[in-house]
PDB file of C-alpha atoms in Angstrom:
ATOM      1  CA  UNK N   1       8.181   6.325  12.484  1.00 65.00           C
ATOM      2  CA  UNK N   2       9.284   9.449  12.497  1.00 80.00           C
ATOM      3  CA  UNK N   3       6.682  11.964  10.271  1.00 86.00           C
ATOM      4  CA  UNK N   4      10.261  13.131   8.498  1.00 92.00           C
ATOM      5  CA  UNK N   5      10.850   9.773   7.611  1.00 89.00           C
ATOM      6  CA  UNK N   6       7.537   9.621   6.279  1.00 89.00           C
ATOM      7  CA  UNK N   7       7.822  12.600   4.053  1.00 94.00           C
ATOM      8  CA  UNK N   8      10.583  12.070   2.823  1.00 94.00           C
ATOM      9  CA  UNK N   9      10.108   8.042   1.379  1.00 90.00           C
ATOM     10  CA  UNK N  10       6.797  10.709  -0.315  1.00 93.00           C
ATOM     11  CA  UNK N  11       9.087  12.796  -1.914  1.00 94.00           C
ATOM     12  CA  UNK N  12      10.764  10.310  -2.703  1.00 93.00           C
ATOM     13  CA  UNK N  13       8.416   8.331  -4.303  1.00 91.00           C
ATOM     14  CA  UNK N  14       6.664  10.821  -5.716  1.00 94.00           C
ATOM     15  CA  UNK N  15       9.754  12.154  -7.881  1.00 94.00           C
ATOM     16  CA  UNK N  16      10.150   8.666  -9.029  1.00 91.00           C
ATOM     17  CA  UNK N  17       6.257   8.928 -10.172  1.00 92.00           C
ATOM     18  CA  UNK N  18       6.754  11.683 -11.948  1.00 95.00           C
ATOM     19  CA  UNK N  19      10.210  10.678 -13.886  1.00 93.00           C
ATOM     20  CA  UNK N  20       8.713   7.032 -14.541  1.00 92.00           C
ATOM     21  CA  UNK N  21       6.349   9.324 -16.525  1.00 93.00           C
ATOM     22  CA  UNK N  22       3.471   7.725 -14.093  1.00 93.00           C
ATOM     23  CA  UNK N  23       2.115  11.252 -13.216  1.00 96.00           C
ATOM     24  CA  UNK N  24       0.753  11.502 -16.830  1.00 97.00           C
ATOM     25  CA  UNK N  25      -2.658  10.732 -17.499  1.00 97.00           C
ATOM     26  CA  UNK N  26      -1.683  10.510 -21.195  1.00 96.00           C
ATOM     27  CA  UNK N  27       1.567   8.830 -20.338  1.00 95.00           C
ATOM     28  CA  UNK N  28      -0.411   5.453 -18.464  1.00 96.00           C
ATOM     29  CA  UNK N  29      -3.504   5.641 -21.305  1.00 96.00           C
ATOM     30  CA  UNK N  30      -0.603   5.329 -23.472  1.00 95.00           C
ATOM     31  CA  UNK N  31      -0.132   2.263 -22.198  1.00 95.00           C
ATOM     32  CA  UNK N  32      -2.939   0.829 -21.614  1.00 96.00           C
ATOM     33  CA  UNK N  33      -4.523   1.433 -25.017  1.00 95.00           C
ATOM     34  CA  UNK N  34      -3.304  -2.016 -25.462  1.00 92.00           C
ATOM     35  CA  UNK N  35      -5.848  -1.513 -29.475  1.00 90.00           C
ATOM     36  CA  UNK N  36      -2.490   0.205 -30.147  1.00 91.00           C
ATOM     37  CA  UNK N  37      -0.657  -2.247 -30.268  1.00 89.00           C
ATOM     38  CA  UNK N  38       0.605  -2.758 -34.214  1.00 87.00           C
ATOM     39  CA  UNK N  39       0.196   0.464 -34.753  1.00 90.00           C
ATOM     40  CA  UNK N  40       2.905   2.411 -33.827  1.00 87.00           C
ATOM     41  CA  UNK N  41       1.011   4.150 -31.548  1.00 88.00           C
ATOM     42  CA  UNK N  42       1.440   1.996 -28.313  1.00 93.00           C
ATOM     43  CA  UNK N  43       3.379   2.899 -25.900  1.00 93.00           C
ATOM     44  CA  UNK N  44       5.819   0.190 -23.317  1.00 91.00           C
ATOM     45  CA  UNK N  45       6.965   2.285 -21.151  1.00 90.00           C
ATOM     46  CA  UNK N  46       5.254   1.498 -18.857  1.00 90.00           C
ATOM     47  CA  UNK N  47       5.682  -1.943 -18.243  1.00 89.00           C
ATOM     48  CA  UNK N  48       9.836  -0.914 -18.008  1.00 90.00           C
ATOM     49  CA  UNK N  49       8.747   1.307 -14.572  1.00 89.00           C
ATOM     50  CA  UNK N  50       6.695  -1.840 -13.491  1.00 88.00           C
ATOM     51  CA  UNK N  51       9.709  -4.082 -13.796  1.00 90.00           C
ATOM     52  CA  UNK N  52      12.303  -2.259 -12.074  1.00 89.00           C
ATOM     53  CA  UNK N  53      10.399  -1.211  -9.666  1.00 88.00           C
ATOM     54  CA  UNK N  54       9.872  -5.124  -8.927  1.00 90.00           C
ATOM     55  CA  UNK N  55      13.442  -5.757  -9.808  1.00 90.00           C
ATOM     56  CA  UNK N  56      14.318  -3.174  -7.153  1.00 89.00           C
ATOM     57  CA  UNK N  57      11.669  -4.087  -4.061  1.00 88.00           C
ATOM     58  CA  UNK N  58      12.182  -7.923  -4.753  1.00 89.00           C
ATOM     59  CA  UNK N  59      15.379  -8.522  -3.370  1.00 89.00           C
ATOM     60  CA  UNK N  60      14.510  -5.997  -0.819  1.00 86.00           C
ATOM     61  CA  UNK N  61      11.843  -7.396   0.617  1.00 84.00           C
ATOM     62  CA  UNK N  62      13.415 -10.985   0.127  1.00 87.00           C
ATOM     63  CA  UNK N  63      16.665  -8.605   2.369  1.00 85.00           C
ATOM     64  CA  UNK N  64      13.593  -7.831   4.756  1.00 82.00           C
ATOM     65  CA  UNK N  65      12.191 -11.367   5.316  1.00 80.00           C
ATOM     66  CA  UNK N  66      16.254 -13.214   6.162  1.00 84.00           C
ATOM     67  CA  UNK N  67      17.133 -10.160   8.934  1.00 79.00           C
ATOM     68  CA  UNK N  68      13.448 -11.445  10.543  1.00 76.00           C
ATOM     69  CA  UNK N  69      12.808  -7.249  11.271  1.00 76.00           C
ATOM     70  CA  UNK N  70      13.146  -4.004   9.949  1.00 76.00           C
ATOM     71  CA  UNK N  71      16.219  -1.805  10.441  1.00 73.00           C
ATOM     72  CA  UNK N  72      14.692  -0.061  12.860  1.00 72.00           C
ATOM     73  CA  UNK N  73      13.701  -2.533  15.439  1.00 67.00           C
ATOM     74  CA  UNK N  74      10.077  -2.968  14.202  1.00 73.00           C
ATOM     75  CA  UNK N  75       8.246  -5.852  13.441  1.00 71.00           C
ATOM     76  CA  UNK N  76       7.672  -6.591   9.383  1.00 73.00           C
ATOM     77  CA  UNK N  77       4.252  -7.525   8.589  1.00 74.00           C
ATOM     78  CA  UNK N  78       3.873 -10.742   7.595  1.00 70.00           C
ATOM     79  CA  UNK N  79       1.621 -11.722   4.290  1.00 71.00           C
ATOM     80  CA  UNK N  80      -1.889 -11.712   4.630  1.00 71.00           C
ATOM     81  CA  UNK N  81      -3.720 -15.126   5.034  1.00 70.00           C
ATOM     82  CA  UNK N  82      -6.953 -14.298   3.578  1.00 79.00           C
ATOM     83  CA  UNK N  83      -6.995 -15.829  -0.098  1.00 84.00           C
ATOM     84  CA  UNK N  84      -8.425 -14.595  -3.404  1.00 88.00           C
ATOM     85  CA  UNK N  85     -11.782 -13.878  -2.175  1.00 91.00           C
ATOM     86  CA  UNK N  86     -14.561 -12.104  -4.048  1.00 93.00           C
ATOM     87  CA  UNK N  87     -13.851  -8.786  -2.486  1.00 93.00           C
ATOM     88  CA  UNK N  88     -10.822  -9.383  -4.252  1.00 93.00           C
ATOM     89  CA  UNK N  89     -11.767  -9.584  -7.545  1.00 96.00           C
ATOM     90  CA  UNK N  90     -14.115  -7.580  -7.464  1.00 96.00           C
ATOM     91  CA  UNK N  91     -12.466  -4.777  -5.814  1.00 95.00           C
ATOM     92  CA  UNK N  92      -9.870  -5.210  -8.860  1.00 96.00           C
ATOM     93  CA  UNK N  93     -12.570  -5.497 -11.172  1.00 97.00           C
ATOM     94  CA  UNK N  94     -13.462  -1.812 -10.036  1.00 97.00           C
ATOM     95  CA  UNK N  95     -10.491  -0.583  -9.751  1.00 96.00           C
ATOM     96  CA  UNK N  96      -9.564  -1.501 -13.002  1.00 97.00           C
ATOM     97  CA  UNK N  97     -12.556   0.480 -14.974  1.00 98.00           C
ATOM     98  CA  UNK N  98     -11.560   3.287 -13.152  1.00 97.00           C
ATOM     99  CA  UNK N  99      -7.918   3.350 -13.861  1.00 97.00           C
ATOM    100  CA  UNK N 100      -9.128   2.810 -17.169  1.00 97.00           C
ATOM    101  CA  UNK N 101     -11.565   5.523 -17.651  1.00 97.00           C
ATOM    102  CA  UNK N 102      -9.030   8.350 -16.137  1.00 97.00           C
ATOM    103  CA  UNK N 103      -5.248   6.633 -16.484  1.00 96.00           C
ATOM    104  CA  UNK N 104      -5.165   7.964 -12.114  1.00 97.00           C
ATOM    105  CA  UNK N 105      -4.031   5.393  -9.526  1.00 93.00           C
ATOM    106  CA  UNK N 106      -3.845   6.300  -6.104  1.00 93.00           C
ATOM    107  CA  UNK N 107      -0.354   7.633  -6.081  1.00 93.00           C
ATOM    108  CA  UNK N 108      -0.007   9.900  -9.226  1.00 95.00           C
ATOM    109  CA  UNK N 109      -3.762  11.208  -8.673  1.00 96.00           C
ATOM    110  CA  UNK N 110      -1.797  12.843  -5.176  1.00 96.00           C
ATOM    111  CA  UNK N 111       1.100  13.369  -7.274  1.00 97.00           C
ATOM    112  CA  UNK N 112      -0.925  15.591  -9.603  1.00 97.00           C
ATOM    113  CA  UNK N 113      -2.921  16.896  -7.130  1.00 97.00           C
ATOM    114  CA  UNK N 114       0.060  18.451  -5.617  1.00 97.00           C
ATOM    115  CA  UNK N 115       1.103  19.678  -9.405  1.00 97.00           C
ATOM    116  CA  UNK N 116      -2.506  21.015 -10.565  1.00 97.00           C
ATOM    117  CA  UNK N 117      -5.178  21.410  -8.041  1.00 97.00           C
ATOM    118  CA  UNK N 118      -7.734  21.728 -10.050  1.00 95.00           C
ATOM    119  CA  UNK N 119      -8.927  19.527 -11.788  1.00 95.00           C
ATOM    120  CA  UNK N 120      -7.521  16.964  -9.620  1.00 97.00           C
ATOM    121  CA  UNK N 121     -10.062  18.191  -6.550  1.00 97.00           C
ATOM    122  CA  UNK N 122     -12.667  16.363  -8.692  1.00 98.00           C
ATOM    123  CA  UNK N 123     -10.762  13.051  -8.508  1.00 97.00           C
ATOM    124  CA  UNK N 124      -9.397  12.575  -5.480  1.00 97.00           C
ATOM    125  CA  UNK N 125     -12.554  14.100  -3.233  1.00 97.00           C
ATOM    126  CA  UNK N 126     -14.999  10.935  -4.864  1.00 97.00           C
ATOM    127  CA  UNK N 127     -11.205   9.411  -4.084  1.00 96.00           C
ATOM    128  CA  UNK N 128     -11.282   9.522  -0.658  1.00 94.00           C
ATOM    129  CA  UNK N 129     -15.085   8.732  -0.647  1.00 94.00           C
ATOM    130  CA  UNK N 130     -14.342   5.578  -2.435  1.00 95.00           C
ATOM    131  CA  UNK N 131     -11.458   4.670  -0.253  1.00 92.00           C
ATOM    132  CA  UNK N 132     -14.417   5.184   2.669  1.00 91.00           C
ATOM    133  CA  UNK N 133     -16.838   3.167   1.375  1.00 93.00           C
ATOM    134  CA  UNK N 134     -15.143   0.095   0.121  1.00 89.00           C
ATOM    135  CA  UNK N 135     -13.883  -0.767   4.057  1.00 82.00           C
ATOM    136  CA  UNK N 136     -14.890  -3.527   5.362  1.00 74.00           C
ATOM    137  CA  UNK N 137     -15.137  -2.257   9.075  1.00 58.00           C
TER     138      UNK N 137
ATOM    139  CA  UNK X   1      12.307   0.917   1.636  1.00 45.00           C
ATOM    140  CA  UNK X   2       9.304   1.364   4.393  1.00 51.00           C
ATOM    141  CA  UNK X   3       8.655  -1.872   4.503  1.00 46.00           C
ATOM    142  CA  UNK X   4      12.293  -2.842   5.237  1.00 45.00           C
ATOM    143  CA  UNK X   5      13.135   0.298   7.425  1.00 46.00           C
ATOM    144  CA  UNK X   6      10.403   0.645   9.094  1.00 45.00           C
ATOM    145  CA  UNK X   7       7.751  -2.854   8.688  1.00 45.00           C
ATOM    146  CA  UNK X   8       5.512  -1.016   6.147  1.00 51.00           C
ATOM    147  CA  UNK X   9       3.945  -1.413   3.154  1.00 56.00           C
ATOM    148  CA  UNK X  10       3.884   1.502   1.095  1.00 58.00           C
ATOM    149  CA  UNK X  11       0.335   0.267  -0.780  1.00 74.00           C
ATOM    150  CA  UNK X  12      -0.868   4.392  -1.209  1.00 80.00           C
ATOM    151  CA  UNK X  13      -4.041   3.274  -1.035  1.00 80.00           C
ATOM    152  CA  UNK X  14      -3.768   1.587   1.857  1.00 80.00           C
ATOM    153  CA  UNK X  15      -1.809   4.201   3.479  1.00 84.00           C
ATOM    154  CA  UNK X  16      -4.051   7.315   2.550  1.00 82.00           C
ATOM    155  CA  UNK X  17      -7.341   4.957   3.733  1.00 82.00           C
ATOM    156  CA  UNK X  18      -6.189   5.050   7.185  1.00 80.00           C
ATOM    157  CA  UNK X  19      -4.487   8.618   7.185  1.00 78.00           C
ATOM    158  CA  UNK X  20      -8.401   9.283   6.486  1.00 78.00           C
ATOM    159  CA  UNK X  21      -9.782   7.461   9.234  1.00 76.00           C
ATOM    160  CA  UNK X  22      -7.323   5.104  11.183  1.00 73.00           C
ATOM    161  CA  UNK X  23      -4.674   4.337  13.132  1.00 77.00           C
ATOM    162  CA  UNK X  24      -1.008   5.931  13.747  1.00 80.00           C
ATOM    163  CA  UNK X  25      -2.143   8.748  11.010  1.00 85.00           C
ATOM    164  CA  UNK X  26       0.699  11.423  11.632  1.00 86.00           C
ATOM    165  CA  UNK X  27       3.268   9.327   9.684  1.00 87.00           C
ATOM    166  CA  UNK X  28       0.473   8.762   6.910  1.00 90.00           C
ATOM    167  CA  UNK X  29      -0.019  11.825   6.778  1.00 92.00           C
ATOM    168  CA  UNK X  30       2.881  13.362   6.069  1.00 93.00           C
ATOM    169  CA  UNK X  31       4.168  10.450   3.318  1.00 92.00           C
ATOM    170  CA  UNK X  32       1.105  11.860   1.317  1.00 93.00           C
ATOM    171  CA  UNK X  33       2.092  15.604   1.858  1.00 95.00           C
ATOM    172  CA  UNK X  34       5.224  14.044  -0.028  1.00 95.00           C
ATOM    173  CA  UNK X  35       3.456  13.398  -2.601  1.00 95.00           C
ATOM    174  CA  UNK X  36       1.745  16.287  -2.940  1.00 97.00           C
ATOM    175  CA  UNK X  37       4.409  17.976  -2.143  1.00 97.00           C
ATOM    176  CA  UNK X  38       6.347  16.354  -5.263  1.00 97.00           C
ATOM    177  CA  UNK X  39       4.113  17.562  -7.591  1.00 97.00           C
ATOM    178  CA  UNK X  40       4.141  21.091  -6.295  1.00 97.00           C
ATOM    179  CA  UNK X  41       8.093  20.988  -6.984  1.00 97.00           C
ATOM    180  CA  UNK X  42       7.855  19.048 -10.214  1.00 97.00           C
ATOM    181  CA  UNK X  43       5.084  21.354 -11.521  1.00 97.00           C
ATOM    182  CA  UNK X  44       7.708  24.559 -10.809  1.00 96.00           C
ATOM    183  CA  UNK X  45      10.381  22.258 -12.245  1.00 96.00           C
ATOM    184  CA  UNK X  46       9.129  20.343 -15.041  1.00 95.00           C
ATOM    185  CA  UNK X  47       5.910  22.345 -16.312  1.00 95.00           C
ATOM    186  CA  UNK X  48       2.471  21.108 -17.292  1.00 94.00           C
ATOM    187  CA  UNK X  49       3.958  18.201 -19.061  1.00 95.00           C
ATOM    188  CA  UNK X  50       4.388  16.523 -15.155  1.00 96.00           C
ATOM    189  CA  UNK X  51       0.221  15.868 -15.887  1.00 97.00           C
ATOM    190  CA  UNK X  52       0.020  15.934 -20.070  1.00 97.00           C
ATOM    191  CA  UNK X  53      -2.991  15.043 -20.469  1.00 96.00           C
ATOM    192  CA  UNK X  54      -5.035  16.015 -17.402  1.00 97.00           C
ATOM    193  CA  UNK X  55      -6.876  18.520 -19.313  1.00 95.00           C
ATOM    194  CA  UNK X  56      -8.455  16.287 -22.192  1.00 95.00           C
ATOM    195  CA  UNK X  57     -10.900  14.697 -19.606  1.00 96.00           C
ATOM    196  CA  UNK X  58     -13.877  16.086 -18.805  1.00 96.00           C
ATOM    197  CA  UNK X  59     -14.575  16.188 -14.873  1.00 97.00           C
ATOM    198  CA  UNK X  60     -17.525  13.869 -14.461  1.00 97.00           C
ATOM    199  CA  UNK X  61     -15.700  11.542 -16.080  1.00 97.00           C
ATOM    200  CA  UNK X  62     -12.895  12.188 -13.534  1.00 97.00           C
ATOM    201  CA  UNK X  63     -14.963  12.160 -10.659  1.00 98.00           C
ATOM    202  CA  UNK X  64     -16.694   8.786 -11.537  1.00 98.00           C
ATOM    203  CA  UNK X  65     -13.283   7.700 -12.033  1.00 98.00           C
ATOM    204  CA  UNK X  66     -11.775   8.676  -8.838  1.00 97.00           C
ATOM    205  CA  UNK X  67     -15.195   7.074  -6.467  1.00 97.00           C
ATOM    206  CA  UNK X  68     -14.279   3.439  -8.547  1.00 97.00           C
ATOM    207  CA  UNK X  69     -10.396   3.919  -7.826  1.00 96.00           C
ATOM    208  CA  UNK X  70     -11.385   4.660  -4.000  1.00 95.00           C
ATOM    209  CA  UNK X  71     -13.982   1.798  -3.516  1.00 95.00           C
ATOM    210  CA  UNK X  72     -12.181  -1.207  -5.249  1.00 95.00           C
ATOM    211  CA  UNK X  73      -8.398   0.003  -4.634  1.00 93.00           C
ATOM    212  CA  UNK X  74      -9.941  -0.415  -0.670  1.00 91.00           C
ATOM    213  CA  UNK X  75     -11.776  -3.185  -1.509  1.00 91.00           C
ATOM    214  CA  UNK X  76      -9.071  -4.950  -3.080  1.00 89.00           C
ATOM    215  CA  UNK X  77      -6.939  -3.748  -0.184  1.00 85.00           C
ATOM    216  CA  UNK X  78      -4.225  -2.276  -2.941  1.00 84.00           C
ATOM    217  CA  UNK X  79      -3.774  -0.580  -6.361  1.00 86.00           C
ATOM    218  CA  UNK X  80      -0.811  -0.075  -8.714  1.00 86.00           C
ATOM    219  CA  UNK X  81       2.073   0.444  -5.543  1.00 84.00           C
ATOM    220  CA  UNK X  82       0.360  -2.078  -2.882  1.00 83.00           C
ATOM    221  CA  UNK X  83      -0.424  -4.986  -5.233  1.00 87.00           C
ATOM    222  CA  UNK X  84       1.696  -4.263  -8.245  1.00 86.00           C
ATOM    223  CA  UNK X  85       4.755  -3.504  -6.643  1.00 85.00           C
ATOM    224  CA  UNK X  86       4.943  -4.458  -3.524  1.00 85.00           C
ATOM    225  CA  UNK X  87       2.265  -7.639  -3.696  1.00 86.00           C
ATOM    226  CA  UNK X  88       4.668  -9.452  -6.321  1.00 89.00           C
ATOM    227  CA  UNK X  89       7.336  -8.445  -4.991  1.00 87.00           C
ATOM    228  CA  UNK X  90       6.734 -10.423  -1.911  1.00 86.00           C
ATOM    229  CA  UNK X  91       5.447 -13.254  -4.009  1.00 86.00           C
ATOM    230  CA  UNK X  92       1.826 -12.820  -2.539  1.00 88.00           C
ATOM    231  CA  UNK X  93      -0.539 -14.723  -4.103  1.00 91.00           C
ATOM    232  CA  UNK X  94      -3.674 -12.575  -3.774  1.00 91.00           C
ATOM    233  CA  UNK X  95      -1.585  -9.775  -6.141  1.00 91.00           C
ATOM    234  CA  UNK X  96      -0.770 -12.336  -8.770  1.00 93.00           C
ATOM    235  CA  UNK X  97      -4.704 -12.532  -9.213  1.00 94.00           C
ATOM    236  CA  UNK X  98      -5.599  -9.259  -8.631  1.00 94.00           C
ATOM    237  CA  UNK X  99      -2.510  -7.531 -11.081  1.00 94.00           C
ATOM    238  CA  UNK X 100      -4.046  -9.419 -14.141  1.00 95.00           C
ATOM    239  CA  UNK X 101      -7.645  -8.547 -12.990  1.00 96.00           C
ATOM    240  CA  UNK X 102      -7.163  -4.822 -12.779  1.00 96.00           C
ATOM    241  CA  UNK X 103      -4.837  -4.326 -15.388  1.00 96.00           C
ATOM    242  CA  UNK X 104      -7.103  -6.515 -17.574  1.00 97.00           C
ATOM    243  CA  UNK X 105      -9.723  -4.418 -16.634  1.00 97.00           C
ATOM    244  CA  UNK X 106      -7.886  -1.378 -17.426  1.00 97.00           C
ATOM    245  CA  UNK X 107      -7.564  -1.872 -20.953  1.00 97.00           C
ATOM    246  CA  UNK X 108     -10.105  -3.185 -21.806  1.00 97.00           C
ATOM    247  CA  UNK X 109     -12.563  -0.373 -19.983  1.00 97.00           C
ATOM    248  CA  UNK X 110     -10.180   2.107 -22.487  1.00 96.00           C
ATOM    249  CA  UNK X 111     -10.725  -0.261 -25.734  1.00 95.00           C
ATOM    250  CA  UNK X 112     -14.399  -0.039 -24.874  1.00 95.00           C
ATOM    251  CA  UNK X 113     -15.129   3.344 -24.066  1.00 91.00           C
ATOM    252  CA  UNK X 114     -12.568   4.432 -27.143  1.00 89.00           C
ATOM    253  CA  UNK X 115     -15.369   2.117 -29.208  1.00 89.00           C
ATOM    254  CA  UNK X 116     -17.806   3.764 -28.078  1.00 88.00           C
ATOM    255  CA  UNK X 117     -16.671   7.593 -27.745  1.00 76.00           C
TER     256      UNK X 117
END
């Protein structure tokens, strides 16, 4: 893949995260704060972001499946054959713990690193260490 | 879009993990550079609202959260974009399980944290 395409894809993805509010920990925590449902302070907007992204991505993935190959002729990866296992559940729990503590997941972490390097480095460096620690290989 | 054009899944955690140590790193590093550049541009054009709330999180909490997010997404092979968008859009059974688990855990964690704090 051309690195220019990948850079542009990152730029567009990042812009989407900023425009949708995902880059703001306050906005994400406002969504995760289910204790606020009914108080008028709960912020359901991120659910709309997810629904919107799925509304675009689902038909695109379906289109790719029908074509059988990528537009550049590359092979499209098929769904993983491994089923639901303990690593998936355990990993998702750990991820949820971290996400609930700070309201930051990997994509927004990298966007926020560009927007405000400090204190984001305090999140991104441990994130990188964690990514390497959690590998199976 | 990455998948359709190039046959790649745009899960951020997976891209970042392989960019750190793995094969075919060039496009992954370029993708990450694009994300970081988007943040820089947004900071200049939009202002500090881009990262609203970041300053209220203590450093130690940021660091612990980062480590947990890293280990967790690496073990589960996916994060919000990987399982939440790409996985669900492809009707992956693993993602249908992972998304409620991490979203539910995050909501419970935050609720407990608010009670204790």
